[in-house]
Coordinates of C-alpha atoms and ligand atoms in Angstrom, one line a residue:
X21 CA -101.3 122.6 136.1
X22 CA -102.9 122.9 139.8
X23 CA -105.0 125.6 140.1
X24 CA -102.8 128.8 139.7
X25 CA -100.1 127.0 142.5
X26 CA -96.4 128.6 142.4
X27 CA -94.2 125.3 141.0
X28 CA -92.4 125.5 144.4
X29 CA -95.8 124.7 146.3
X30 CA -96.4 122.1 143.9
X31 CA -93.5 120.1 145.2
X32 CA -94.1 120.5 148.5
X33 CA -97.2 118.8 148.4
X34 CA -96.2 115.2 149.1
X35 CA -98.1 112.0 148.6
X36 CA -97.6 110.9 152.2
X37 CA -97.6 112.8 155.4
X38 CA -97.7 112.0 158.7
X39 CA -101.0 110.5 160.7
X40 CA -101.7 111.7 164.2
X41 CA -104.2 110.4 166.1
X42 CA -106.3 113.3 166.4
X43 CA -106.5 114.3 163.2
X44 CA -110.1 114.9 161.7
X45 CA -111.1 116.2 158.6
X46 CA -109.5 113.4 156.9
X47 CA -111.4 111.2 154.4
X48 CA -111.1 107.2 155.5
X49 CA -110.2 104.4 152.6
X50 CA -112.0 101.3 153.3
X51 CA -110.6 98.5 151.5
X52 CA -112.6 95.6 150.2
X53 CA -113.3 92.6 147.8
X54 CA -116.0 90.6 146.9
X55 CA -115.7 88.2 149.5
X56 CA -116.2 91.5 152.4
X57 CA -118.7 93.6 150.3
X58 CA -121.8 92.8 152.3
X59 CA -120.0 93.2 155.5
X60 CA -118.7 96.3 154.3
X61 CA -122.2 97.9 152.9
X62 CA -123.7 97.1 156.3
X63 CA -121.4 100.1 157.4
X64 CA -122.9 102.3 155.2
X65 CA -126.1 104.5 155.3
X66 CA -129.2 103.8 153.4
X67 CA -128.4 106.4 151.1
X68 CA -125.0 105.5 150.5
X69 CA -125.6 101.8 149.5
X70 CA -127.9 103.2 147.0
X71 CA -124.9 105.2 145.6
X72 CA -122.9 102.0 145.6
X73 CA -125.9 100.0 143.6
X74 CA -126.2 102.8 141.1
X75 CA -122.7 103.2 140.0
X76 CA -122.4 99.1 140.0
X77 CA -120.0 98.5 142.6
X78 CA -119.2 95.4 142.7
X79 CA -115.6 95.5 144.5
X80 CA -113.3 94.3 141.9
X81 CA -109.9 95.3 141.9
X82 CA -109.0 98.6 141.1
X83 CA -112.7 99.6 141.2
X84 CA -114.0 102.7 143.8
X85 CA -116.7 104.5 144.6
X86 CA -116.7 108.3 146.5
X87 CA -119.5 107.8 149.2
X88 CA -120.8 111.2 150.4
X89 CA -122.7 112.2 153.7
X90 CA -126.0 114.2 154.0
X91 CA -124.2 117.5 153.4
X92 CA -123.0 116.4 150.1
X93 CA -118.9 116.6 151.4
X94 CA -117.0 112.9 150.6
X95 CA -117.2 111.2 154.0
X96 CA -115.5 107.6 152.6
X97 CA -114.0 106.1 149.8
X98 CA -114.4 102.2 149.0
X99 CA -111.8 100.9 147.3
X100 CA -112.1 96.9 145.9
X101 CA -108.5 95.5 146.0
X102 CA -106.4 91.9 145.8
X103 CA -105.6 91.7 149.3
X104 CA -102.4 89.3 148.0
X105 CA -101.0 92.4 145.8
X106 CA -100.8 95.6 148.5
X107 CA -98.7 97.3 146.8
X108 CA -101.1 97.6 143.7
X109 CA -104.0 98.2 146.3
X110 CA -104.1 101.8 146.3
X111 CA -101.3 102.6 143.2
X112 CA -104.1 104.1 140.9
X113 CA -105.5 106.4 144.1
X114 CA -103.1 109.2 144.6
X115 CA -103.6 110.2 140.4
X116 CA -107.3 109.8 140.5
X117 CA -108.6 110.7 143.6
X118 CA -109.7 114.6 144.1
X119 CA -106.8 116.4 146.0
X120 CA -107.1 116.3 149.8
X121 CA -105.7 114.3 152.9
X122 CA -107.2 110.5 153.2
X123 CA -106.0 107.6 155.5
X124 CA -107.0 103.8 155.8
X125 CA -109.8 103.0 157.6
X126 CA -109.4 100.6 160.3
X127 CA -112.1 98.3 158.9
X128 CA -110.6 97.0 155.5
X129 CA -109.1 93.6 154.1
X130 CA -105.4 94.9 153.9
X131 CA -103.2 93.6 155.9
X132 CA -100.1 94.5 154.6
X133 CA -100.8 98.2 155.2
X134 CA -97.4 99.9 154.3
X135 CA -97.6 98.2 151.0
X136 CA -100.3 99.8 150.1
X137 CA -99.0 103.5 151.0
X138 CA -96.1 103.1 149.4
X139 CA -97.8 102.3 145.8
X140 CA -99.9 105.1 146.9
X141 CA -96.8 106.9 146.5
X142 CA -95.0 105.2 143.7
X143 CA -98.3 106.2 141.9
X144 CA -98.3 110.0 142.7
X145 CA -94.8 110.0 140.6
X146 CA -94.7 112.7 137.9
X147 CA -91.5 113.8 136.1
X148 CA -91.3 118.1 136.0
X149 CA -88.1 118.7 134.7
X150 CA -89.8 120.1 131.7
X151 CA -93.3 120.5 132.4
X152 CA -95.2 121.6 135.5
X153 CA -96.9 118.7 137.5
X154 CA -100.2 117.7 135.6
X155 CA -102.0 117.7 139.1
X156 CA -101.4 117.5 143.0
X157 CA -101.4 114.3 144.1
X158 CA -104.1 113.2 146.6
X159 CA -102.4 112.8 150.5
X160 CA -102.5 109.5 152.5
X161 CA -101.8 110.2 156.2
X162 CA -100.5 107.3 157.1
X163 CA -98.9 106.2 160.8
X164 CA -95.5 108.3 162.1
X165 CA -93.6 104.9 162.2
X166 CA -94.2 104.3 158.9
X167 CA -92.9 107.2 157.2
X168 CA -89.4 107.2 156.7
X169 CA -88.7 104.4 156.2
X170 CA -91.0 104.7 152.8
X171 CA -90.0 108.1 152.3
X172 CA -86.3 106.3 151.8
X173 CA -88.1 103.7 149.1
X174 CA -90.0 106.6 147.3
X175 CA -87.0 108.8 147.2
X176 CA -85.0 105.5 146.1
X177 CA -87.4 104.6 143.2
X178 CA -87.9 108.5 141.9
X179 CA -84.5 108.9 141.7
X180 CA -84.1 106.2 139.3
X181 CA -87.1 107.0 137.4
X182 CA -86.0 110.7 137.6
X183 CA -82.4 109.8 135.7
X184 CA -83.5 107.1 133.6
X185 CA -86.4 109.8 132.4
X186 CA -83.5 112.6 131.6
X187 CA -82.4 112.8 128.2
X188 CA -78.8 112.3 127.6
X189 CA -78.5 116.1 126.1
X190 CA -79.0 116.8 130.2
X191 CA -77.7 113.5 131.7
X192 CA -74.3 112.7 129.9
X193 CA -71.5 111.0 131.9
X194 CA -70.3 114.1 133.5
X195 CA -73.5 114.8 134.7
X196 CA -74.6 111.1 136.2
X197 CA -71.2 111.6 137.9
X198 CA -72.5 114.7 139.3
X199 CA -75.3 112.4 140.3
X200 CA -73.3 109.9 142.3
X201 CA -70.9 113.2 143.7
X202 CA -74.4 115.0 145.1
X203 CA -74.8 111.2 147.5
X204 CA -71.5 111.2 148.1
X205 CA -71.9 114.9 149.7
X206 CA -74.9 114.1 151.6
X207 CA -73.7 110.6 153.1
X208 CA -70.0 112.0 153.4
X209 CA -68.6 109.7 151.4
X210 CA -65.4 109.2 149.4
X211 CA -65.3 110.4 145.7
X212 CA -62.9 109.4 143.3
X213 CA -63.2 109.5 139.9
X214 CA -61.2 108.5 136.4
X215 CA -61.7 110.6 133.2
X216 CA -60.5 109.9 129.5
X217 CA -57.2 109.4 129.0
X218 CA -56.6 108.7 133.0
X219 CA -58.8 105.4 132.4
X220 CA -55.8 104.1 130.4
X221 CA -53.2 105.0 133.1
X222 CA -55.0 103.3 135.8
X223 CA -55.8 100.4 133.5
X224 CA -59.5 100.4 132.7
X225 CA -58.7 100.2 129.0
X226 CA -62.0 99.0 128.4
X227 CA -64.1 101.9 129.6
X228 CA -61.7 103.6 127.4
X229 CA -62.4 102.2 124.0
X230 CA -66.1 102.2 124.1
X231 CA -66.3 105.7 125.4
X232 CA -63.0 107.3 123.2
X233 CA -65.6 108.5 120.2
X234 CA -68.0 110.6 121.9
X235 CA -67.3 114.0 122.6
X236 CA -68.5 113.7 126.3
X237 CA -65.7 111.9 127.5
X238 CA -66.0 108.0 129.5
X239 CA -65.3 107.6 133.2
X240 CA -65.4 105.7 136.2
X241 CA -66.8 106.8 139.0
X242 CA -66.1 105.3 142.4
X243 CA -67.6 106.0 146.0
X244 CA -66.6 104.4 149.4
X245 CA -68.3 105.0 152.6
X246 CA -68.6 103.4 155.8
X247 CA -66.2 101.6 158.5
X248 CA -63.1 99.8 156.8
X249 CA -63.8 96.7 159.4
X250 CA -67.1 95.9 157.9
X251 CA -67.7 93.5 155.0
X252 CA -67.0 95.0 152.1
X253 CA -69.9 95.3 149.6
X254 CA -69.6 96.4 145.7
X255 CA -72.3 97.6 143.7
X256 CA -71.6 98.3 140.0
X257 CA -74.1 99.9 137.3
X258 CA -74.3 100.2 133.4
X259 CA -73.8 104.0 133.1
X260 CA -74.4 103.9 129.1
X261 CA -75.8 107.4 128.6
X262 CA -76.7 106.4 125.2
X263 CA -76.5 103.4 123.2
X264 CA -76.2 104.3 119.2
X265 CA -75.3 100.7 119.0
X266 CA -71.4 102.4 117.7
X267 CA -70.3 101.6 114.5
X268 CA -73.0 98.2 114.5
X269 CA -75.2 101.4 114.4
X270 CA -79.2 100.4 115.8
X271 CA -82.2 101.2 113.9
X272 CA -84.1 103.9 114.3
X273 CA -86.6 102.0 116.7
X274 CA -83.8 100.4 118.6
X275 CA -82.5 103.5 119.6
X276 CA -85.4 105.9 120.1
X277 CA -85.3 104.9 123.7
X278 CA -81.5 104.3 124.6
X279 CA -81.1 107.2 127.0
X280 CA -82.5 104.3 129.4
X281 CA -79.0 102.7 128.9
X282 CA -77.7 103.9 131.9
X283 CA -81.0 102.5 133.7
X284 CA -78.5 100.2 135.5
X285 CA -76.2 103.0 137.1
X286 CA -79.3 104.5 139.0
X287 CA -80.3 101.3 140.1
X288 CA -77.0 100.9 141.6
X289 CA -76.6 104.8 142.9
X290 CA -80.2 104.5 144.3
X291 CA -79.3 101.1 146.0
X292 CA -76.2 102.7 147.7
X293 CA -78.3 105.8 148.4
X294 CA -80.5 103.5 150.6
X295 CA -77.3 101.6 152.1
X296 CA -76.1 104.8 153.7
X297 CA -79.3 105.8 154.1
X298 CA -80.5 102.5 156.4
X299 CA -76.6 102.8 157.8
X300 CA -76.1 98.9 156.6
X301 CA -73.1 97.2 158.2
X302 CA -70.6 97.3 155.4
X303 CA -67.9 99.0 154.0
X304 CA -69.7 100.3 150.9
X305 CA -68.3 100.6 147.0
X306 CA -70.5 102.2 144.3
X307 CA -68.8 101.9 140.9
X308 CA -70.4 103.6 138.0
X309 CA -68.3 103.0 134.5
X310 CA -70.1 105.7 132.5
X311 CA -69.6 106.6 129.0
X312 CA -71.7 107.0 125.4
X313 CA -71.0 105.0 122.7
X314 CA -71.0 106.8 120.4
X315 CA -70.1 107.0 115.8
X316 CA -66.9 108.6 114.9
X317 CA -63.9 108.0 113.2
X318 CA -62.4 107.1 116.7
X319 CA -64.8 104.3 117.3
X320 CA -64.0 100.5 118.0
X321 CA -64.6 98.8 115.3
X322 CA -66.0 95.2 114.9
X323 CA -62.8 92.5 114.9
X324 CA -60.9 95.1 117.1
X325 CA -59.1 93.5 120.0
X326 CA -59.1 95.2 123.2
X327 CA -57.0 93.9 126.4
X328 CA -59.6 94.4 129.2
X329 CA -58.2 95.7 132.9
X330 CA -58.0 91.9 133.9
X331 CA -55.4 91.1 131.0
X332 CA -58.0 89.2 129.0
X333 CA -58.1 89.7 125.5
X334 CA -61.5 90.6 123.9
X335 CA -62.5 90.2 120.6
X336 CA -64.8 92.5 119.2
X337 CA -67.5 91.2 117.3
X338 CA -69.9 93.5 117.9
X339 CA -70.2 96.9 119.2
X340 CA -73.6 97.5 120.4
X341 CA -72.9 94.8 123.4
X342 CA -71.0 98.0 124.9
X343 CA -72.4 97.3 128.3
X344 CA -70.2 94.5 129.3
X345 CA -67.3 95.8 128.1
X346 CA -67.7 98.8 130.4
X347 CA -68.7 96.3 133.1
X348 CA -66.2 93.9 132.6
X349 CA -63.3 96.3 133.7
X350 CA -65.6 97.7 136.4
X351 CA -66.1 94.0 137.8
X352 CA -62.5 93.1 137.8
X353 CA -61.5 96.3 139.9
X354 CA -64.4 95.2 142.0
X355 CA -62.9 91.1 142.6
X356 CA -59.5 92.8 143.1
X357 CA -61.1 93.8 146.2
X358 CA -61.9 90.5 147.5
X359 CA -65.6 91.7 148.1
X360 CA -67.9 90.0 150.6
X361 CA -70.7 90.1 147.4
X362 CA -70.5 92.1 144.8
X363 CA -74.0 93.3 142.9
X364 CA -74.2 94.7 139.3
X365 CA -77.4 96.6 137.4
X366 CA -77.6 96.5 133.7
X367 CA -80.1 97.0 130.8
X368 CA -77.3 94.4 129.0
X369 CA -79.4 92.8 126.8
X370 CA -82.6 92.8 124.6
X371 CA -82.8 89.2 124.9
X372 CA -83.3 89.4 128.7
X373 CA -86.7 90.6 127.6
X374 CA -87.1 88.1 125.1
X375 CA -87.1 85.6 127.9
X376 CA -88.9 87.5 130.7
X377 CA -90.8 90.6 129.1
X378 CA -90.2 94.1 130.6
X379 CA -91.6 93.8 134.0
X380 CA -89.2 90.7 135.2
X381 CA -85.6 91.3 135.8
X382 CA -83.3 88.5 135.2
X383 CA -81.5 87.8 138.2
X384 CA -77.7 85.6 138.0
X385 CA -75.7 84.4 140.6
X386 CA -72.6 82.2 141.2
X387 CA -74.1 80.8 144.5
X388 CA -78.0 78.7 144.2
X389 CA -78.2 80.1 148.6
X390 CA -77.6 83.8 147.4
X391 CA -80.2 83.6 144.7
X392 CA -82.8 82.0 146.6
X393 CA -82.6 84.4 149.2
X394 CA -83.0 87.8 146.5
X395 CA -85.7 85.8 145.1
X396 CA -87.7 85.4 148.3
X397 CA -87.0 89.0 149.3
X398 CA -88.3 89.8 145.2
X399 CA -91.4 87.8 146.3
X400 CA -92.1 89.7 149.9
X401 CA -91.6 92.9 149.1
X402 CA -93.4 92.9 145.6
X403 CA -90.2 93.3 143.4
X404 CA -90.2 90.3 141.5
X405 CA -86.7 88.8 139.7
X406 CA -86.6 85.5 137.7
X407 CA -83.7 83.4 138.0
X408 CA -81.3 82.3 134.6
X409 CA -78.9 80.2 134.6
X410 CA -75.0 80.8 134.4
X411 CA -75.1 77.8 131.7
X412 CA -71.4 76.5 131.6
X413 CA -71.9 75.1 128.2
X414 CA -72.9 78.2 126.7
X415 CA -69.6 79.7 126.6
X416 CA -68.1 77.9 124.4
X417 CA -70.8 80.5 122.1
X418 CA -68.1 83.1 123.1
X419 CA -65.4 81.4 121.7
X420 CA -63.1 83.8 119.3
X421 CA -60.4 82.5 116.9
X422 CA -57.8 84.9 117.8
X423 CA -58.6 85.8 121.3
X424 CA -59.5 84.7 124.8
X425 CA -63.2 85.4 123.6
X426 CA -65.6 87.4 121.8
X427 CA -67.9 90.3 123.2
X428 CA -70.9 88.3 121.9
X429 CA -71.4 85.5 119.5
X430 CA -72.9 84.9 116.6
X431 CA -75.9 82.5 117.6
X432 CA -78.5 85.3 119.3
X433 CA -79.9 82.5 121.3
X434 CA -79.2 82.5 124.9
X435 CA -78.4 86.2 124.2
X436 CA -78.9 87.6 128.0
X437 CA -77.0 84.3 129.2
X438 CA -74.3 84.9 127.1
X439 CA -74.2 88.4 128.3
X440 CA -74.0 87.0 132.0
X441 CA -71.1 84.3 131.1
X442 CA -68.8 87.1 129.8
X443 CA -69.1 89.4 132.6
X444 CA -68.8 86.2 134.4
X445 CA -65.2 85.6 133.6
X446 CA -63.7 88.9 135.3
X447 CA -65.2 88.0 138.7
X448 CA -63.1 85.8 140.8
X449 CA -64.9 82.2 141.6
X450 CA -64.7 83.0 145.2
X451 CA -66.5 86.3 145.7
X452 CA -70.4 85.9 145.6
X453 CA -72.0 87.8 142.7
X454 CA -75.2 89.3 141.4
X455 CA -76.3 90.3 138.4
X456 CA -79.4 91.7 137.1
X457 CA -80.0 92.7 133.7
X458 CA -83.3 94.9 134.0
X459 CA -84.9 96.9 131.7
X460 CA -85.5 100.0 133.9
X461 CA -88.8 101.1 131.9
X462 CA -92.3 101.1 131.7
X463 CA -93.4 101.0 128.1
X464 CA -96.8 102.2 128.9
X465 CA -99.0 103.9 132.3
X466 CA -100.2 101.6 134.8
X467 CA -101.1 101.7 138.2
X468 CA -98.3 102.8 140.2
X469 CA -95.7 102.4 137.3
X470 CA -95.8 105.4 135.2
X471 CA -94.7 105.4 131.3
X472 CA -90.9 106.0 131.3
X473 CA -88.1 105.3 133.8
X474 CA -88.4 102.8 136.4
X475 CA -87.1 100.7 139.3
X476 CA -86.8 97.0 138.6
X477 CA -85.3 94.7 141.3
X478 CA -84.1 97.8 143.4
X479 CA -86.1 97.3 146.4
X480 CA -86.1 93.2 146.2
X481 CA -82.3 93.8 146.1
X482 CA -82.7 96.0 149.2
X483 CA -84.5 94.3 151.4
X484 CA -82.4 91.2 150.8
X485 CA -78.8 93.0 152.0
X486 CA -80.8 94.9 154.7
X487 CA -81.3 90.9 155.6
X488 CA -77.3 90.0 155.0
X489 CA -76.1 93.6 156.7
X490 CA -78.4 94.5 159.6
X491 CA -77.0 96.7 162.6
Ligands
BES6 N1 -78.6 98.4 125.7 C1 -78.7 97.3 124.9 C2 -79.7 96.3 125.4 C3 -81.1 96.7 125.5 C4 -81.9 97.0 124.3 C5 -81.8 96.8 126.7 C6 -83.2 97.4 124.4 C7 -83.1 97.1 126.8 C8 -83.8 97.4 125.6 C9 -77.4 96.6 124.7 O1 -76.3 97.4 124.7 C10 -77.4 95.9 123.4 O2 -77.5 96.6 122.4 N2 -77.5 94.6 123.4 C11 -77.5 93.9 122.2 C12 -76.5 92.8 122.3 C13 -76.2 92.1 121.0 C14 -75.5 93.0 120.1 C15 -75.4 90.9 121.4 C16 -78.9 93.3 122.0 O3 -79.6 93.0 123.1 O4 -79.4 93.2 120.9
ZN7 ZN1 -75.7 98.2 122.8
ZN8 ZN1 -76.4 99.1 125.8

């Protein structure tokens, strides 16, 4: 709680504002490392190296020191950073520092300077759907031309961390759909939409059968916008709401955190919110198959065969790999299209994190140019993706006796590859294709990635189609 503050002037309070080049009163951020410490003590007073030699600064990253003047009011704060990882530089700032407007000093070693405001900001995130902010964040006034286009990536990322944080009680399909139909309003685009039984008369039989046994019924959601001329761009999401694993029921641990299962879906929503947003040169799809799979008598039921959207027939083996059945009709709708590139977000499999812990997304792609160019977008902009392979060998691990192929094999190995070959099959050879399968969640509090919901691969995704779509 901040001192006594109404909750609607705790919002307004805002990590970043606006610098202006009169402004006094705020506190400067110098930014060093042990390299630049001597040259940065010589700017100090007598009194204030003291200060820094008691309190053992030594300029490490992540370590900083409040310097004070005569009066006793803070007059600077040194900050030691990684000059190679901005966007870490001043993440832990905004939480820690004591509430008041600060900007970066012109002396520092940071060159990458909107970087480092925008972990400021990522780091000021607190979820207050059900509790009041724990604090106000600490402000960094940072310069005019830099604001919105960080204000888009903040808005982007909390977003995400905002739905994935929502428990399914208050985020079931309906309500992600009332998600995607809020950007719709605001970017004027085209809604349309598919619920229960009207997924089987348009054919998405798939959505269908892993949705048909909760009570909140399964759709797909679908949102157009921009010029019909332009290349046409599909993003698709994961929209499980939660993952009981369905009849192949989880354990207790394995499901305490599947409300994240439709981590995918905000990726994708917050990736088109940031399309419209930046005005990118294509004609825009957003496709959100949304459901939860849930236990009932209605379930599917392991050696069930369901005939997907594309006419393949699916064998089910087991029914906690949900996520690419929903996909797998979402993806075909998407090829029918003949897409320029086509981009899905999933937390698909627990195996991806085998291979690449929580922090690395694994990144797929039908086309070695395409993924070299996501990857080197990952690396500029701090939103790191790792690359597996679409291993032709391993399909023959989705091989059913009966049907075209099974959900997921028996062999575990390969698990997220697997994953990535199934989903593979419904999109047509000639239409470029992403796929990330992401975990969307920080397991614990670090600088600038709170515990809970988070965006993995949404920015490095970004920045690459702002490169591909640019006015
Ligand atoms: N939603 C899970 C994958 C998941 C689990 C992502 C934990 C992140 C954290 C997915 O639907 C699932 O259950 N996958 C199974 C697939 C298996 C049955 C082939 C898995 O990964 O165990
Ligand atoms: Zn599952
Ligand atoms: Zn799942």
């Amino acid at each position: 709680m901040i001192g006594g503050l109404p909750p609607y002037l705790q919002r307004a309070m805002s990590a970043l504002i606006e610098r202006h080049a009169g402004d006094r009163h705020t506190v400067a951020i110098e930014t060093t490392d042990p390299a630049h410490l001597a040259a940065t003590r010589r700017r100090l007073s007598a009194a204030q190296r003291r200060c820094l030699a008691e309190v053992g600064f030594g300029a490490a990253a992540g370590a900083f020191a409040l310097l004070h003047a005569a009066n006793g009011e803070l007059a600077r704060v040194l900050v030691g950073v990684d000059a190679q990882e901005p966007l870490g530089a001043l993440a832990a700032l905004s939480s820690t520092l004591p509430t008041g407007i600060y900007h970066l000093a012109d002396e520092g070693v940071l060159t990458d300077r909107r970087a480092a405001a925008l972990g400021w900001a990522l780091g000021a995130y607190q979820f207050t759907r059900y509790r009041a902010a724990q604090r106000a964040p600490a402000t960094l006034a940072v310069p005019p031309a830099d604001l919105a286009p960080l204000h888009m990536l903040i808005d982007a990322t909390a977003l995400v961390r905002d739905l994935v944080n929502t428990p399914t009680e208050d985020l079931g399909p309906e309500q992600l759909a009332a998600a995607v139909k809020r950007a719709a309003k605001t970017h004027r685009a085209k809604l349309r939409e598919w619920v229960g039984d009207a997924l089987l008369d348009a054919n998405f039989p798939t959505i269908h059968a892993v949705g048909r046994a909760s009570h909140r019924a399964p759709r797909l959601v679908e949102l157009t916008w921009g010029k019909a001329s332009d290349p046409k761009l599909v993003l698709v999401g994961k929209g499980v709401c939660f993952d009981t694993g369905g009849l192949n029921l989880k354990t207790g641990d394995g499901m305490r955190w599947m409300k994240k299962d439709m981590g995918g879906a905000a990726h994708a929503l917050a990736l088109a919110q940031l399309v419209m947003q930046a005005k990118l040169r294509v004609r825009l799809t957003l496709l959100i198959p949304t459901v939860e799979n849930s236990v009932a008598g209605s379930a599917i039921r392991p050696g069930d065969v369901v005939t997907t959207r594309a006419g393949l027939q699916v064998e089910i083996d087991n029914t906690d790999a949900e996520g690419r059945l929903i996909l797998c009709d979402a993806l075909a709708y998407a090829s029918e299209q003949q897409p320029d590139l086509i981009v899905d977000f999933a937390t698909l499999t627990g195996a991806a994190r085998v291979a690449l812990g929580a922090d690395l997304p694994a990144l797929f792609a039908n086309r070695d140019a395409l993924a070299e160019r996501v990857l080197a977008a990952g690396r500029a902009v701090g939103d790191p993706l790792w690359r597996l392979p679409l291993w032709r060998p391993y399909r023959q691990l989705l091989d059913s006796y009966l049907a075209d192929f099974v959900n997921c094999g028996a062999s575990r190995q390969a698990g997220a590859i697997t994953a990535a070959l199934y989903l593979e099959r419904f999109v047509a050879a000639s239409t470029p294709w992403l796929h990330l399968d992401t975990y969307a969640w920080n397991d614990a509090d670090r600088p600038g990635r709170p515990r809970g919901g988070e965006a993995m691969g949404l920015r490095a995704v970004f920045a690459f189609l702002q490169e591909r779509y640019a006015r």
